[in-house]
CSV table of C-alpha atoms in Angstrom, one decimal:
chain,number,residue,atom,x,y,z
A,195,MET,CA,51.0,89.7,66.0
A,196,ALA,CA,53.9,91.7,65.7
A,197,LYS,CA,54.8,93.4,68.6
A,198,VAL,CA,56.0,97.2,68.4
A,199,THR,CA,58.5,98.3,71.2
A,200,GLY,CA,60.4,101.5,71.8
A,201,LEU,CA,63.5,99.4,72.7
A,202,SER,CA,66.3,99.4,70.4
A,203,GLY,CA,68.4,96.4,69.0
A,204,ASN,CA,71.1,96.8,72.0
A,205,GLU,CA,68.6,97.1,74.4
A,206,ILE,CA,66.5,94.1,73.6
A,207,PHE,CA,70.0,92.3,73.7
A,208,CYS,CA,70.9,93.4,77.0
A,209,LEU,CA,67.3,92.3,78.3
A,210,ALA,CA,67.8,88.9,76.9
A,211,LEU,CA,70.9,88.5,79.0
A,212,LYS,CA,68.8,89.0,82.3
A,213,ASN,CA,66.2,86.9,80.9
A,214,TYR,CA,63.7,89.2,79.7
A,215,SER,CA,62.4,89.7,76.1
A,216,ALA,CA,60.9,93.1,74.8
A,217,GLY,CA,57.1,93.9,74.7
A,218,GLU,CA,54.8,96.6,73.4
A,219,ILE,CA,54.7,100.3,73.9
A,220,VAL,CA,52.5,101.4,76.7
A,221,VAL,CA,51.5,105.2,77.1
A,222,GLY,CA,49.7,106.8,80.0
A,223,ASN,CA,47.9,110.3,80.0
A,224,SER,CA,46.5,113.0,81.8
A,225,VAL,CA,44.5,115.9,80.6
A,226,ASN,CA,44.1,118.6,83.3
A,227,SER,CA,43.0,122.0,83.3
A,228,MET,CA,45.1,124.6,84.7
A,229,GLY,CA,42.9,127.7,84.5
A,230,PHE,CA,42.3,128.0,87.9
A,231,LEU,CA,46.4,128.7,88.6
A,232,GLY,CA,46.5,131.4,86.1
A,233,GLY,CA,46.2,133.9,88.9
A,234,ILE,CA,49.1,133.0,90.7
A,235,GLY,CA,51.5,134.3,88.2
A,236,ALA,CA,50.1,137.4,88.9
A,237,GLY,CA,51.4,137.5,92.3
A,238,LEU,CA,54.7,135.8,91.8
A,239,LYS,CA,56.4,139.5,91.0
A,240,ASN,CA,55.8,140.5,94.4
A,241,MET,CA,57.3,137.3,95.9
A,242,LEU,CA,61.0,136.8,97.1
A,243,GLY,CA,60.6,133.6,95.4
A,244,GLY,CA,60.6,129.7,96.3
A,245,GLU,CA,57.7,127.1,96.0
A,246,ILE,CA,54.5,127.5,94.8
A,247,THR,CA,53.1,124.7,96.7
A,248,GLN,CA,49.3,124.8,94.4
A,249,VAL,CA,51.5,124.2,91.1
A,250,THR,CA,53.7,121.4,92.7
A,251,ALA,CA,50.6,119.6,93.6
A,252,ALA,CA,48.6,120.0,90.3
A,253,ILE,CA,52.2,119.0,88.3
A,254,HIS,CA,52.4,115.9,90.8
A,255,GLU,CA,49.0,115.0,90.4
A,256,GLY,CA,48.8,114.9,86.9
A,257,ARG,CA,52.2,112.8,86.5
A,258,ALA,CA,50.8,110.7,89.3
A,259,ASN,CA,47.5,109.8,87.3
A,260,ALA,CA,49.1,109.1,83.9
A,261,PHE,CA,52.0,106.7,85.8
A,262,GLU,CA,49.2,104.7,87.0
A,263,ARG,CA,47.5,104.4,83.6
A,264,MET,CA,50.5,103.5,81.8
A,265,SER,CA,51.5,100.9,84.4
A,266,LYS,CA,47.9,99.5,84.7
A,267,GLU,CA,48.1,99.2,80.9
A,268,ALA,CA,51.5,97.2,81.0
A,269,MET,CA,49.9,95.1,84.0
A,270,GLN,CA,46.9,94.6,81.5
A,271,GLN,CA,49.3,93.1,79.3
A,272,GLY,CA,51.1,90.5,81.9
A,273,ALA,CA,54.3,92.5,81.4
A,274,SER,CA,57.0,91.8,84.2
A,275,GLY,CA,57.9,95.2,84.2
A,276,VAL,CA,58.4,98.7,82.1
A,277,ALA,CA,61.6,100.1,80.8
A,278,GLY,CA,62.8,103.2,79.7
A,279,VAL,CA,60.1,105.3,81.4
A,280,SER,CA,59.7,109.0,80.2
A,281,SER,CA,57.2,111.8,81.0
A,282,GLU,CA,56.7,114.9,79.2
A,283,LEU,CA,54.3,118.0,79.7
A,284,ARG,CA,52.3,119.4,76.8
A,285,SER,CA,50.1,122.6,76.9
A,286,PHE,CA,47.1,122.9,74.7
A,287,SER,CA,45.3,126.2,75.4
A,288,GLY,CA,45.3,126.4,78.8
A,289,SER,CA,45.2,122.8,79.6
A,290,THR,CA,47.9,120.6,80.2
A,291,GLU,CA,48.9,116.8,79.4
A,292,PHE,CA,51.1,114.6,81.6
A,293,LEU,CA,52.3,111.9,79.3
A,294,PHE,CA,54.2,108.6,80.6
A,295,VAL,CA,55.7,106.3,77.7
A,296,GLY,CA,57.7,103.2,78.4
A,297,SER,CA,58.1,99.9,76.7
A,298,CYS,CA,57.1,96.4,78.6
A,299,ILE,CA,59.4,93.6,79.0
A,300,HIS,CA,58.7,89.9,79.9
A,301,SER,CA,60.6,88.0,82.3
A,302,ARG,CA,61.6,84.6,80.8
A,303,ALA,CA,62.2,82.9,84.3
A,304,LEU,CA,60.0,82.9,87.1
A,305,SER,CA,57.4,85.8,87.7
A,306,GLY,CA,58.6,88.3,90.2
A,307,ARG,CA,57.2,91.8,91.4
A,308,PHE,CA,55.9,94.2,88.8
A,309,PHE,CA,58.5,97.1,88.2
A,310,THR,CA,58.9,100.2,86.3
A,311,THR,CA,62.4,101.8,85.7
A,312,ALA,CA,63.3,105.3,84.7
A,313,GLY,CA,66.6,103.8,82.8
A,314,ASP,CA,66.6,102.4,79.4
A,315,ALA,CA,67.2,98.5,78.9
A,316,GLN,CA,71.0,99.4,78.7
A,317,GLU,CA,70.9,101.3,82.2
A,318,LEU,CA,68.7,98.6,83.6
A,319,TYR,CA,71.3,95.9,82.6
A,320,CYS,CA,74.1,97.8,84.2
A,321,HIS,CA,71.6,98.4,87.9
A,322,MET,CA,70.9,94.9,87.8
A,323,ASP,CA,74.4,93.5,87.3
A,324,ALA,CA,75.6,95.7,90.0
A,325,GLY,CA,73.2,94.2,92.3
A,326,TYR,CA,70.5,96.9,92.2
A,327,MET,CA,67.0,95.3,91.7
A,328,PRO,CA,64.3,98.0,90.2
A,329,ILE,CA,61.1,98.4,92.0
A,330,GLN,CA,59.5,101.6,90.7
A,331,HIS,CA,60.0,104.7,88.6
A,332,ALA,CA,60.2,107.4,91.3
A,333,PHE,CA,60.2,111.3,90.9
A,334,GLY,CA,60.0,114.2,93.0
A,335,ASN,CA,58.9,118.0,91.9
A,336,ILE,CA,58.9,121.4,92.8
A,337,ALA,CA,57.2,124.4,91.4
A,338,TYR,CA,58.8,127.5,92.1
A,339,SER,CA,59.0,131.3,91.4
A,340,MET,CA,61.8,132.4,89.6
A,341,GLY,CA,61.0,136.3,90.4
A,342,VAL,CA,63.8,136.0,93.2
A,343,GLY,CA,64.3,139.8,94.1
A,344,ARG,CA,61.8,141.1,91.3
A,345,GLY,CA,60.1,143.3,94.1
A,346,ILE,CA,63.2,144.9,95.2
A,347,VAL,CA,65.5,144.7,92.1
A,348,GLY,CA,66.3,148.1,92.4
A,349,SER,CA,68.1,147.9,95.5
A,350,LEU,CA,70.4,145.1,93.7
A,351,LYS,CA,72.0,147.8,91.8
A,352,THR,CA,73.6,149.0,94.9
A,353,LEU,CA,74.7,146.0,96.1
A,354,VAL,CA,78.4,145.0,95.7
A,355,ARG,CA,79.2,142.1,93.7
A,356,GLY,CA,79.4,138.4,95.4
A,357,GLU,CA,76.9,135.8,97.1
A,358,ILE,CA,73.7,137.0,98.2
A,359,ALA,CA,73.1,134.6,100.9
A,360,GLU,CA,69.4,135.1,101.3
A,361,TYR,CA,68.6,134.0,97.8
A,362,SER,CA,71.2,130.9,98.0
A,363,ASN,CA,69.3,130.0,100.8
A,364,ILE,CA,66.0,130.0,98.8
A,365,PHE,CA,67.2,128.1,95.8
A,366,ASN,CA,69.2,125.4,97.7
A,367,THR,CA,65.9,124.7,99.7
A,368,THR,CA,64.0,124.7,96.5
A,369,ARG,CA,66.5,122.0,94.8
A,370,HIS,CA,66.5,120.3,97.9
A,371,LYS,CA,62.9,119.5,98.5
A,372,ALA,CA,62.4,118.1,95.0
A,373,LEU,CA,65.4,115.2,96.2
A,374,GLU,CA,63.8,115.0,99.5
A,375,ARG,CA,60.2,114.3,98.0
A,376,LEU,CA,62.1,111.5,95.5
A,377,VAL,CA,63.5,109.8,98.4
A,378,ALA,CA,60.2,109.9,100.2
A,379,GLN,CA,58.7,108.0,97.4
A,380,ALA,CA,61.2,105.7,97.3
A,381,LYS,CA,61.1,105.0,101.2
A,382,ALA,CA,57.5,104.2,100.6
A,383,ASP,CA,58.3,101.9,97.7
A,384,GLY,CA,60.5,99.8,100.0
A,385,ALA,CA,63.5,100.8,98.4
A,386,ASN,CA,66.6,101.3,99.8
A,387,ALA,CA,68.2,103.4,96.8
A,388,VAL,CA,67.2,105.6,94.0
A,389,VAL,CA,69.9,105.1,90.9
A,390,GLY,CA,70.1,107.0,87.7
A,391,ILE,CA,68.2,109.9,89.1
A,392,ARG,CA,68.1,112.7,86.1
A,393,THR,CA,67.1,116.6,87.0
A,394,SER,CA,65.5,119.1,84.5
A,395,ILE,CA,64.7,122.2,85.0
A,396,LEU,CA,61.6,123.7,82.6
A,397,PRO,CA,59.1,126.6,82.6
A,398,TRP,CA,55.7,126.3,83.0
A,399,MET,CA,52.8,128.5,83.2
A,400,GLY,CA,55.0,131.3,84.3
A,401,THR,CA,56.7,129.7,86.8
A,402,HIS,CA,59.6,126.9,86.7
A,403,GLU,CA,59.2,123.0,87.7
A,404,MET,CA,62.3,121.0,88.7
A,405,LEU,CA,61.8,117.4,88.2
A,406,MET,CA,63.8,114.9,89.6
A,407,ALA,CA,63.2,111.0,88.5
A,408,GLY,CA,65.3,107.7,88.9
A,409,THR,CA,65.0,104.0,89.5
A,410,ALA,CA,63.8,103.3,93.2
A,411,SER,CA,65.7,100.0,93.9
A,412,ARG,CA,67.1,97.7,96.6
A,413,HIS,CA,70.7,96.3,96.7
A,414,SER,CA,71.2,93.5,99.4
A,415,ALA,CA,74.2,94.8,100.6
A,416,LEU,CA,73.3,98.4,101.5
A,417,PRO,CA,73.3,99.2,105.1
A,418,ALA,CA,70.1,98.7,107.5
A,419,GLY,CA,70.1,102.3,107.8
A,420,ALA,CA,69.3,103.0,103.8
A,421,ASP,CA,65.6,101.6,104.6
A,422,GLY,CA,65.0,104.4,106.4
A,423,ASN,CA,67.0,107.0,104.3
A,424,PRO,CA,67.5,105.6,100.9
A,425,VAL,CA,70.9,106.4,99.1
A,426,THR,CA,70.7,108.9,95.8
A,427,SER,CA,72.9,108.7,93.1
A,428,ASP,CA,73.1,110.5,89.8
A,429,LEU,CA,76.0,108.0,88.0
A,430,THR,CA,75.0,106.7,84.9
A,431,GLY,CA,74.4,103.0,84.6
A,432,GLU,CA,77.8,102.3,83.4
A,433,GLU,CA,79.6,104.5,86.1
A,434,LEU,CA,77.4,103.0,88.8
A,435,TRP,CA,78.5,99.4,87.3
A,436,ALA,CA,82.6,100.9,87.2
A,437,MET,CA,82.1,101.9,90.8
A,438,THR,CA,80.6,99.3,92.0
A,439,SER,CA,83.1,96.8,90.4
A,440,LEU,CA,85.9,98.8,92.5
A,441,GLY,CA,83.7,98.2,95.8
A,442,TYR,CA,81.8,101.6,96.0
A,443,ALA,CA,78.2,102.2,97.1
A,444,PRO,CA,76.7,105.5,96.6
A,445,VAL,CA,75.9,107.4,99.8
A,446,LYS,CA,74.1,110.7,98.5
A,447,LEU,CA,73.2,113.0,95.7
A,448,LEU,CA,74.9,116.2,96.6
A,449,MET,CA,73.8,119.8,95.6
A,450,SER,CA,75.1,123.1,96.1
A,451,THR,CA,73.2,126.4,94.6
A,452,SER,CA,74.8,129.6,95.1
A,453,ILE,CA,72.9,133.2,94.0
A,454,TYR,CA,75.3,135.6,92.9
A,455,SER,CA,75.3,139.3,92.2
A,456,LEU,CA,77.6,141.0,89.4
A,457,GLY,CA,77.4,144.1,91.3
A,458,VAL,CA,79.0,146.9,89.8
A,459,VAL,CA,80.3,144.7,86.8
A,460,GLY,CA,76.5,143.9,86.1
A,461,GLY,CA,76.0,147.5,86.2
A,462,VAL,CA,78.1,148.2,83.2
A,463,MET,CA,77.3,145.0,81.3
A,464,ALA,CA,76.1,147.1,78.4
A,465,ALA,CA,79.1,149.3,78.3
A,466,PHE,CA,81.2,146.2,77.5
A,467,LYS,CA,80.3,146.4,74.1
A,468,SER,CA,82.5,149.5,73.6
A,469,PHE,CA,85.3,148.0,75.0
A,470,ALA,CA,88.0,146.5,73.1
A,471,LYS,CA,88.0,142.9,73.0
A,472,GLY,CA,89.8,140.9,75.5
A,473,GLU,CA,89.2,139.2,79.1
A,474,ILE,CA,87.2,141.1,81.9
A,475,SER,CA,89.1,140.2,84.5
A,476,ASP,CA,86.5,140.9,87.4
A,477,LEU,CA,83.8,138.7,86.0
A,478,THR,CA,86.2,136.3,85.6
A,479,THR,CA,87.5,136.1,89.1
A,480,LEU,CA,83.7,136.4,90.2
A,481,ILE,CA,82.5,133.4,88.3
A,482,HIS,CA,85.9,131.1,89.1
A,483,ASP,CA,85.3,131.9,93.1
A,484,ALA,CA,82.0,130.8,92.5
A,485,ARG,CA,82.4,127.7,91.6
A,486,GLU,CA,85.3,127.0,93.7
A,487,ILE,CA,82.8,127.9,96.7
A,488,ALA,CA,80.2,125.5,95.1
A,489,ILE,CA,82.6,122.6,94.8
A,490,GLU,CA,83.7,123.2,98.3
A,491,ARG,CA,80.3,122.9,99.6
A,492,LEU,CA,80.3,119.4,98.1
A,493,LYS,CA,83.5,118.7,99.7
A,494,ASN,CA,82.2,119.6,103.1
A,495,GLU,CA,78.6,117.8,102.9
A,496,ALA,CA,80.7,114.4,101.8
A,497,ASP,CA,82.8,114.7,104.8
A,498,ALA,CA,80.0,115.1,107.1
A,499,LEU,CA,78.5,112.0,105.4
A,500,GLY,CA,81.7,109.8,105.6
A,501,ALA,CA,82.3,109.7,102.1
A,502,GLU,CA,85.3,109.0,100.3
A,503,GLU,CA,84.7,110.6,97.3
A,504,VAL,CA,82.4,113.0,95.2
A,505,VAL,CA,82.2,111.4,91.7
A,506,GLY,CA,80.7,112.7,88.5
A,507,VAL,CA,80.6,116.4,89.5
A,508,LYS,CA,78.9,118.6,87.2
A,509,THR,CA,78.7,122.5,87.4
A,510,TYR,CA,76.0,124.6,85.8
A,511,ILE,CA,75.7,128.7,85.7
A,512,ALA,CA,72.6,130.4,84.4
A,513,GLU,CA,71.8,134.1,84.5
A,514,ILE,CA,68.4,134.5,85.8
A,515,GLY,CA,68.1,138.3,85.0
A,516,ASN,CA,69.0,141.8,86.7
A,517,GLY,CA,72.5,141.0,87.3
A,518,LEU,CA,71.9,137.7,89.1
A,519,VAL,CA,73.6,134.6,87.9
A,520,GLU,CA,73.1,131.2,89.6
A,521,PHE,CA,75.5,128.5,90.2
A,522,MET,CA,74.9,124.8,90.6
A,523,ALA,CA,77.3,121.9,91.2
A,524,ILE,CA,75.9,118.3,91.7
A,525,GLY,CA,77.6,114.8,92.3
A,526,THR,CA,77.6,111.7,93.8
A,527,ALA,CA,79.2,111.1,97.1
A,528,VAL,CA,80.7,107.5,97.5
A,529,LYS,CA,82.5,105.3,99.8
A,530,LYS,CA,83.6,101.7,99.8
A,531,MET,CA,81.4,99.2,101.4
A,532,PRO,CA,81.6,95.4,101.9
A,533,GLY,CA,79.6,93.1,99.8
A,534,PHE,CA,79.7,95.6,96.7
A,535,SER,CA,80.6,93.6,93.5
A,536,VAL,CA,79.6,93.2,90.1
A,537,GLN,CA,78.0,89.7,88.6
A,538,THR,CA,80.0,89.9,85.3
A,539,ALA,CA,83.7,90.5,84.7
A,540,ALA,CA,83.0,93.3,82.0
A,541,LEU,CA,79.7,95.2,80.4
A,542,PRO,CA,78.9,93.6,76.9
A,543,ALA,CA,79.4,96.4,74.1
A,544,GLN,CA,75.7,96.3,73.5
A,545,ALA,CA,75.5,97.6,77.3
A,546,VAL,CA,77.5,100.7,76.4
A,547,SER,CA,77.0,101.8,72.8
A,548,ARG,CA,74.7,104.5,72.8
A,549,ASP,CA,71.8,104.2,70.3
A,550,LYS,CA,71.4,107.1,68.1
A,551,ASP,CA,68.3,108.5,66.4
A,552,THR,CA,67.8,108.0,62.9
A,553,TRP,CA,64.8,110.3,62.6
A,554,ILE,CA,65.2,113.2,59.7
A,555,ASP,CA,62.8,116.2,60.1
A,556,GLY,CA,61.8,116.8,56.6
A,557,GLY,CA,60.1,120.0,57.4
A,558,PHE,CA,63.9,121.6,57.9
A,559,GLY,CA,65.7,118.8,56.3
A,560,ILE,CA,67.8,118.4,59.5
A,561,SER,CA,69.1,115.4,60.5
A,562,LEU,CA,68.8,114.5,64.2
A,563,ASP,CA,71.1,111.5,64.4
A,564,ARG,CA,72.3,112.3,67.7
A,565,ASP,CA,73.7,110.5,70.5
A,566,ARG,CA,70.6,109.6,72.8
A,567,GLY,CA,72.4,110.3,75.9
A,568,ALA,CA,73.0,113.7,75.3
A,569,ASN,CA,69.3,114.2,75.7
A,570,SER,CA,68.5,112.4,78.6
C-alpha cells in the first residue's frame, strides 16, 4: 500500500543519505475546554504584566497530550523517528484543539532510540552531519499579559521618552522563562544541546503565548558541563553545519528585550499627520538608540559566557500601545571548541534548496507559492 508522507522530494533524498526512508504522516491532538480560564482575562487590565501561570499550564498540558499521542501513533507504525514536527492551536467556540503533526521516518540500519525532531528532514540531515544526534522535539512556553501598564497608563503620558526599566525587566523575565523551560525539558531527556530553536508569539484568549521549540540533541564533543546546562541555538540547520565546519559550537541563545516610552514624541504622534513629509529625527534617534542598547546587552552576556561571537542576530520592534514599544534582539553565542567538524565536505544541494508550497487558494485565486523557510 502506498505511503502518504508530508516529506518533500528533497527531504526524502537527504534522509536516504543518512540511511532513512520516509513513512506515513502522524497526527496527535487534544481538544480542551478552556472555559474556566475566561474569568482570568477580566483581571488582566489591573496587572502590571507578566506570566499567567494557569494559562501557561493549561496550554502546556494540551500540547503535551497531543505530542504524546502523535509519538505513540508513530511507534505503533514501527517508525524510528518523526521528522518535521509542528504544532498548532485552533479555537472552537471556547474550546481549543492542540495539534501536532509530523512524518514517520524509518532507519535502514540497526534500530536505535526512537526520536522526534522539530526540524524538517533537510535540517535533520544538517544536524546529524554536524554531529548533533536528535533525541526529542522539545518546547517551552509561557502565557503572559500584554496589559503592561494599563492600570497606570495615564501616568505614562508625563514620562520622558526612553527605556522603562521596570517593564523591560518584566518582559525579559517572561521571555527567558520560555527558554529555561525548553532547556529543562531537554535536560530531562538526556540532551546536552537544543538546536534549531524557533520562537513564535501568538495571541490566545486575551493573553499572548510565547513558544520556543527546538530539537533536544546530543553532541559527543560538547564539554561535560553541557549535560547539566544544555547549549542552545536558533541557527538554521545550514548555519549550524557551516559554523561546525569552521570548528564553532553554540554556547547559548541570547535575548534582550527593552520597553521604551515614546514620551512627548508619542503624545504628539497624531499631529504628525498634519506635518510636512520628512524624517522625524527624535523618533529616529530613539529607535536607533534602543537597538544599540539591545545589541550591547547581547555583547555583554556573550563576553560573560566566554563566547567569541554572536551570530545570526535579529532585531524586532513592535508597538504594544499607549506610547510603548518593545525592542528585542536575539542571536546565538558561539565559540571554537575542539572536536567539532562535519562528516561531509559539502552539503548536498538537496539540503539547502528550500522546498516551495504549490497550493493555490481557489477561494481568492492567490498562489501560495512561497518559500517554506519564510513561514517557519
